[in-house]
Short mmCIF file of C-alpha atoms in Angstrom, two decimals:
data_model
loop_
_atom_site.label_atom_id
_atom_site.label_comp_id
_atom_site.label_asym_id
_atom_site.label_seq_id
_atom_site.Cartn_x
_atom_site.Cartn_y
_atom_site.Cartn_z
CA MET A 116 8.73 1.35 -4.31
CA PRO A 117 8.09 -2.07 -4.04
CA TYR A 118 10.91 -4.37 -2.46
CA LYS A 119 11.15 -7.53 -3.89
CA ALA A 120 12.79 -11.06 -2.09
CA PHE A 121 13.33 -14.76 -2.20
CA VAL A 122 11.89 -16.77 0.92
CA SER A 123 13.23 -20.22 1.05
CA LEU A 124 11.06 -22.39 3.44
CA GLU A 125 12.65 -25.87 3.44
CA LYS A 126 12.85 -26.80 -0.06
CA GLU A 127 10.50 -24.63 -1.61
CA VAL A 128 11.35 -20.85 -2.87
CA HIS A 129 8.83 -17.83 -2.64
CA LYS A 130 8.83 -14.82 -4.03
CA VAL A 131 7.43 -11.72 -1.78
CA THR A 132 6.92 -8.27 -2.05
CA LEU A 133 7.06 -5.69 0.50
CA VAL A 134 5.81 -2.11 0.29
CA PHE A 135 8.05 -0.94 3.10
CA LEU A 136 10.75 -2.74 4.83
CA ARG A 137 9.04 -3.70 8.30
CA LEU A 138 10.18 -6.80 9.49
CA LYS A 139 6.52 -6.87 10.63
CA SER A 140 5.60 -7.20 7.02
CA LEU A 141 8.20 -9.66 6.10
CA LYS A 142 6.85 -11.95 9.47
CA GLU A 143 3.50 -11.65 8.03
CA LYS A 144 4.44 -12.39 4.24
CA VAL A 145 6.28 -15.67 5.91
CA LEU A 146 3.19 -16.65 7.76
CA GLU A 147 1.16 -16.24 4.51
CA ILE A 148 3.49 -18.83 3.12
CA ILE A 149 3.38 -21.02 6.16
CA ASN A 150 -0.67 -20.87 6.22
CA ASN A 151 -1.07 -21.63 2.66
CA ASP A 152 0.70 -25.03 2.64
CA LYS A 153 -1.58 -27.25 4.33
CA THR A 154 0.04 -30.24 3.25
CA LYS A 155 2.75 -29.70 6.46
CA ASN A 156 1.76 -28.69 9.94
CA TYR A 157 4.20 -25.85 10.56
CA THR A 158 4.64 -24.36 13.47
CA ASN A 159 4.29 -20.21 14.18
CA TYR A 160 7.48 -20.10 15.45
CA PHE A 161 10.42 -19.09 13.43
CA LYS A 162 13.54 -17.09 12.96
CA ILE A 163 14.33 -14.84 9.48
CA VAL A 164 18.06 -15.53 8.44
CA ASP A 165 19.60 -13.70 5.24
CA ASN A 166 22.06 -14.64 2.77
CA ASN A 167 25.10 -14.12 5.33
CA GLY A 168 23.44 -16.00 8.04
CA GLU A 169 22.36 -13.05 10.22
CA ASP A 170 19.63 -13.12 12.15
CA ILE A 171 16.82 -10.58 10.79
CA THR A 172 15.48 -9.47 14.02
CA SER A 173 15.04 -5.67 13.62
CA ASN A 174 14.00 -3.08 10.66
CA ARG A 175 17.62 -2.13 10.43
CA LYS A 176 18.82 -5.40 9.93
CA LEU A 177 16.38 -5.94 7.26
CA GLU A 178 17.47 -2.48 5.41
CA THR A 179 20.84 -4.16 5.65
CA ALA A 180 19.89 -7.65 3.74
CA PHE A 181 18.18 -5.40 0.73
CA LYS A 182 21.63 -3.88 -0.06
CA THR A 183 22.85 -7.04 -1.37
CA LYS A 184 20.81 -8.27 -4.14
CA PRO A 185 19.37 -10.72 -4.88
CA VAL A 186 17.78 -10.80 -1.68
CA PHE A 187 17.20 -14.23 -0.10
CA PHE A 188 15.83 -14.82 3.35
CA PHE A 189 15.79 -18.65 5.03
CA ILE A 190 13.21 -19.66 7.46
CA HIS A 191 14.00 -21.66 10.67
CA PHE A 192 11.51 -23.19 12.99
CA ILE A 193 12.20 -22.68 16.64
CA GLN A 194 10.90 -24.11 19.70
CA ASN A 195 8.62 -21.76 21.66
CA ASP A 196 8.90 -22.06 25.29
CA ASP A 197 6.45 -19.37 26.00
CA ASN A 198 4.53 -16.95 23.84
CA ASP A 199 6.58 -14.03 25.04
CA ASP A 200 7.67 -11.85 21.73
CA GLU A 201 10.21 -9.78 23.51
CA LYS A 202 12.30 -12.90 24.19
CA LYS A 203 12.04 -13.99 20.38
CA TYR A 204 12.91 -10.48 19.00
CA PRO A 205 14.29 -8.48 21.58
CA GLU A 206 16.27 -6.47 19.32
CA GLU A 207 13.30 -5.51 17.60
CA LYS A 208 11.03 -3.91 20.83
CA GLU A 209 14.27 -1.87 21.76
CA GLU A 210 14.43 -0.56 18.23
CA GLU A 211 10.77 0.50 18.10
CA LYS A 212 11.39 2.29 21.59
CA GLU A 213 14.27 3.87 20.03
CA LYS A 214 12.42 5.32 16.79
CA CYS A 215 9.21 6.37 18.75
CA HIS A 216 9.90 10.15 18.39
CA LYS A 217 7.77 13.27 19.69
CA ILE A 218 7.79 15.95 17.69
CA VAL A 219 8.22 19.02 19.78
CA ASN A 220 10.60 21.64 17.83
CA PRO A 221 10.12 20.98 13.76
CA LEU A 222 11.03 23.24 10.90
CA VAL A 223 7.35 23.94 9.21
CA LEU A 224 8.07 25.34 5.75
CA LEU A 225 4.46 26.26 4.21
CA THR A 226 5.08 27.00 0.56
CA GLY A 227 2.53 27.50 -2.73
CA ALA A 228 1.84 29.63 -5.41
CA SER A 229 -1.85 31.32 -6.41
CA LYS A 230 -1.05 33.20 -9.36
CA TYR A 231 0.69 32.19 -12.58
CA LYS A 232 1.56 33.54 -16.02
CA ASN A 233 -0.03 31.13 -18.17
CA LEU A 234 -1.87 28.46 -16.11
CA ASP A 235 -5.05 29.23 -14.23
CA ASN A 236 -4.89 31.06 -10.93
CA LEU A 237 -5.28 29.08 -7.90
CA PRO A 238 -7.14 31.12 -5.41
CA MET A 239 -8.22 28.48 -3.04
CA MET A 240 -4.30 28.15 -2.44
CA LYS A 241 -4.24 31.10 -0.18
CA LYS A 242 -7.00 29.55 1.88
CA ASP A 243 -5.22 26.30 1.90
CA LEU A 244 -1.98 27.85 3.26
CA MET A 245 -3.79 29.67 5.92
CA THR A 246 -5.67 26.15 6.94
CA PHE A 247 -2.36 24.76 7.37
CA ARG A 248 -0.77 27.72 8.97
CA ASN A 249 -3.89 27.43 11.70
CA LEU A 250 -3.33 24.08 12.30
CA PHE A 251 0.52 23.77 12.92
CA GLU A 252 0.82 27.40 14.63
CA GLU A 253 -2.59 27.49 16.68
CA ILE A 254 -3.51 23.61 17.11
CA TYR A 255 -0.03 22.48 17.74
CA GLY A 256 2.00 25.50 18.70
CA TYR A 257 4.92 25.07 16.22
CA GLU A 258 6.58 28.08 14.63
CA VAL A 259 5.78 28.32 11.18
CA TYR A 260 7.19 30.00 7.97
CA CYS A 261 5.25 30.46 5.09
CA THR A 262 5.92 31.97 1.48
CA TYR A 263 2.54 33.62 1.22
CA ASP A 264 1.43 36.41 3.63
CA PRO A 265 -2.21 37.47 3.24
CA ASN A 266 -1.25 41.19 3.90
CA LYS A 267 1.02 41.20 1.13
CA PRO A 268 -0.86 40.37 -2.27
CA GLU A 269 2.63 40.19 -4.29
CA THR A 270 3.06 37.12 -2.23
CA GLU A 271 0.37 35.08 -4.28
CA SER A 272 2.97 34.49 -6.48
CA LEU A 273 6.15 32.38 -6.07
CA THR A 274 8.87 32.05 -8.72
CA LEU A 275 11.43 29.21 -8.74
CA ASN A 276 13.93 31.96 -7.29
CA GLN A 277 11.78 33.14 -4.62
CA LEU A 278 11.30 29.49 -3.59
CA ASN A 279 14.57 28.45 -3.48
CA GLU A 280 15.87 31.88 -1.61
CA PHE A 281 13.14 30.42 0.75
CA LEU A 282 14.55 27.09 1.28
CA MET A 283 18.15 27.95 1.57
CA LYS A 284 17.34 30.33 4.41
CA TYR A 285 15.88 28.02 6.65
CA HIS A 286 18.29 25.53 5.16
CA LYS A 287 21.19 27.57 6.56
CA ASN A 288 19.62 28.14 9.83
CA LYS A 289 18.34 24.54 10.47
CA ASN A 290 21.01 23.58 12.90
CA LYS A 291 20.86 26.67 15.14
CA ASN A 292 17.59 25.91 16.08
CA ASN A 293 17.77 22.67 17.06
CA TYR A 294 14.78 21.24 14.79
CA ASP A 295 13.99 17.82 15.66
CA SER A 296 11.92 17.24 12.50
CA LEU A 297 10.59 18.52 9.41
CA ILE A 298 7.19 19.42 8.09
CA PHE A 299 7.01 20.70 4.00
CA VAL A 300 4.04 21.63 2.43
CA TRP A 301 3.47 22.86 -1.15
CA CYS A 302 0.35 23.92 -2.55
CA GLY A 303 0.06 24.48 -6.32
CA TYR A 304 0.49 22.92 -9.46
CA ILE A 305 2.36 19.64 -9.87
CA ASN A 306 3.54 17.54 -12.56
CA THR A 307 5.52 14.34 -13.39
CA ILE A 308 8.74 14.18 -15.40
CA SER A 309 9.86 10.43 -15.98
CA GLU A 310 13.44 11.39 -15.51
CA LYS A 311 13.04 13.61 -12.61
CA GLY A 312 9.95 12.34 -10.87
CA ASP A 313 7.45 14.94 -8.92
CA ILE A 314 8.01 18.62 -10.06
CA LEU A 315 6.49 21.82 -8.17
CA ILE A 316 5.37 24.27 -11.02
CA THR A 317 6.31 27.94 -9.54
CA SER A 318 4.55 30.99 -10.91
CA ASP A 319 7.09 31.20 -13.77
CA ASP A 320 5.15 28.14 -15.36
CA ASN A 321 7.82 27.39 -17.52
CA ARG A 322 10.26 26.84 -14.30
CA TYR A 323 9.98 24.36 -11.68
CA LYS A 324 11.18 22.53 -8.80
CA PRO A 325 12.36 18.56 -8.39
CA PHE A 326 10.32 17.48 -5.27
CA ASN A 327 13.61 14.93 -4.72
CA LYS A 328 15.79 18.27 -4.55
CA ILE A 329 14.03 19.51 -1.33
CA GLN A 330 13.93 16.15 0.16
CA GLU A 331 18.02 16.08 -0.25
CA LEU A 332 18.28 19.69 0.76
CA PHE A 333 16.41 18.63 4.08
CA SER A 334 17.86 15.51 4.60
CA PHE A 335 17.32 15.40 8.64
CA LEU A 336 19.56 12.24 9.59
CA ASN A 337 17.76 9.78 11.85
CA LYS A 338 14.78 12.86 12.39
CA PRO A 339 11.19 12.70 11.04
CA LYS A 340 10.18 14.43 8.15
CA ILE A 341 6.69 15.15 6.78
CA TYR A 342 6.16 16.06 3.27
CA ILE A 343 2.52 17.37 2.19
CA LYS A 344 1.56 17.74 -1.26
CA ASN A 345 -1.62 19.66 -1.55
CA VAL A 346 -1.92 19.29 -5.62
CA TYR A 347 -4.37 21.18 -7.38
CA GLN A 348 -4.32 20.32 -11.27
CA ILE A 349 -2.96 16.81 -11.92
CA ASN A 350 -0.90 16.51 -15.40
CA GLY A 351 0.32 13.21 -16.14
CA TYR A 352 0.96 13.08 -11.88
CA ASN A 353 0.76 9.46 -10.94
CA ASN A 354 0.91 9.90 -7.17
CA GLN A 355 3.47 7.40 -6.48
CA GLN A 356 6.85 9.25 -6.60
CA TYR A 357 8.97 8.30 -3.36
CA HIS A 358 12.46 9.58 -3.62
CA ASN A 359 14.61 8.70 -0.78
CA CYS A 360 11.75 7.26 1.30
CA GLU A 361 13.08 6.27 4.47
CA LEU A 362 11.60 4.78 7.47
CA ASP A 363 11.47 8.24 8.90
CA THR A 364 10.13 10.09 5.91
CA PHE A 365 6.18 10.45 5.46
CA ILE A 366 4.78 11.48 2.20
CA ILE A 367 1.22 13.03 1.87
CA SER A 368 -0.16 13.30 -1.58
#
């Protein structure tokens, strides 16, 4: 979802919109405002301050600033002795180092339904799930758990109860295996219900799993989360549902 804020530059207030809460993005917006004002000779060196007089020097501080509405930022120009960004924003540089995370032992869950009671079957789902399995298992060397087994034809169907049992099985064991991240894949039908967002449609057609419930279930604190929605049929699906989209969450549709 977009994040809206007001930026005060001297006596003028400008409205800005950020797609993601990144300090770099906010600084780029400020530079656009500065460069668009041809009447004054501004320096490009500045600091950003929030409503409480707190310097915004990291993504974390930017997130905190957006918790207080309306969101105002004040631009203060500074003298630049040299062009060393590390000296200007040391906390930002340190935070970037801390957030650099190499995925070594992820919990990889592949889910999907090929056969449906009332909807058209999706035979390509089986090939796609095996492609994902080969990618994560053979190429990256991760341990993979999948609802579909090519040696068990009955697994071409996936009911809501079976999906819930599969998710709960690995949710209970997530701490025992010291997983450092999550990779979740859905192959199948997806629809969008306004009050629920994206829903995963299981083989029993009239039953579904809200996508945001899966995100809530596997909310690894401060650990990367990758969600891949491999959608076959789109009925009212707007491809823009981001529930609890944190800095460490990446959604591919």
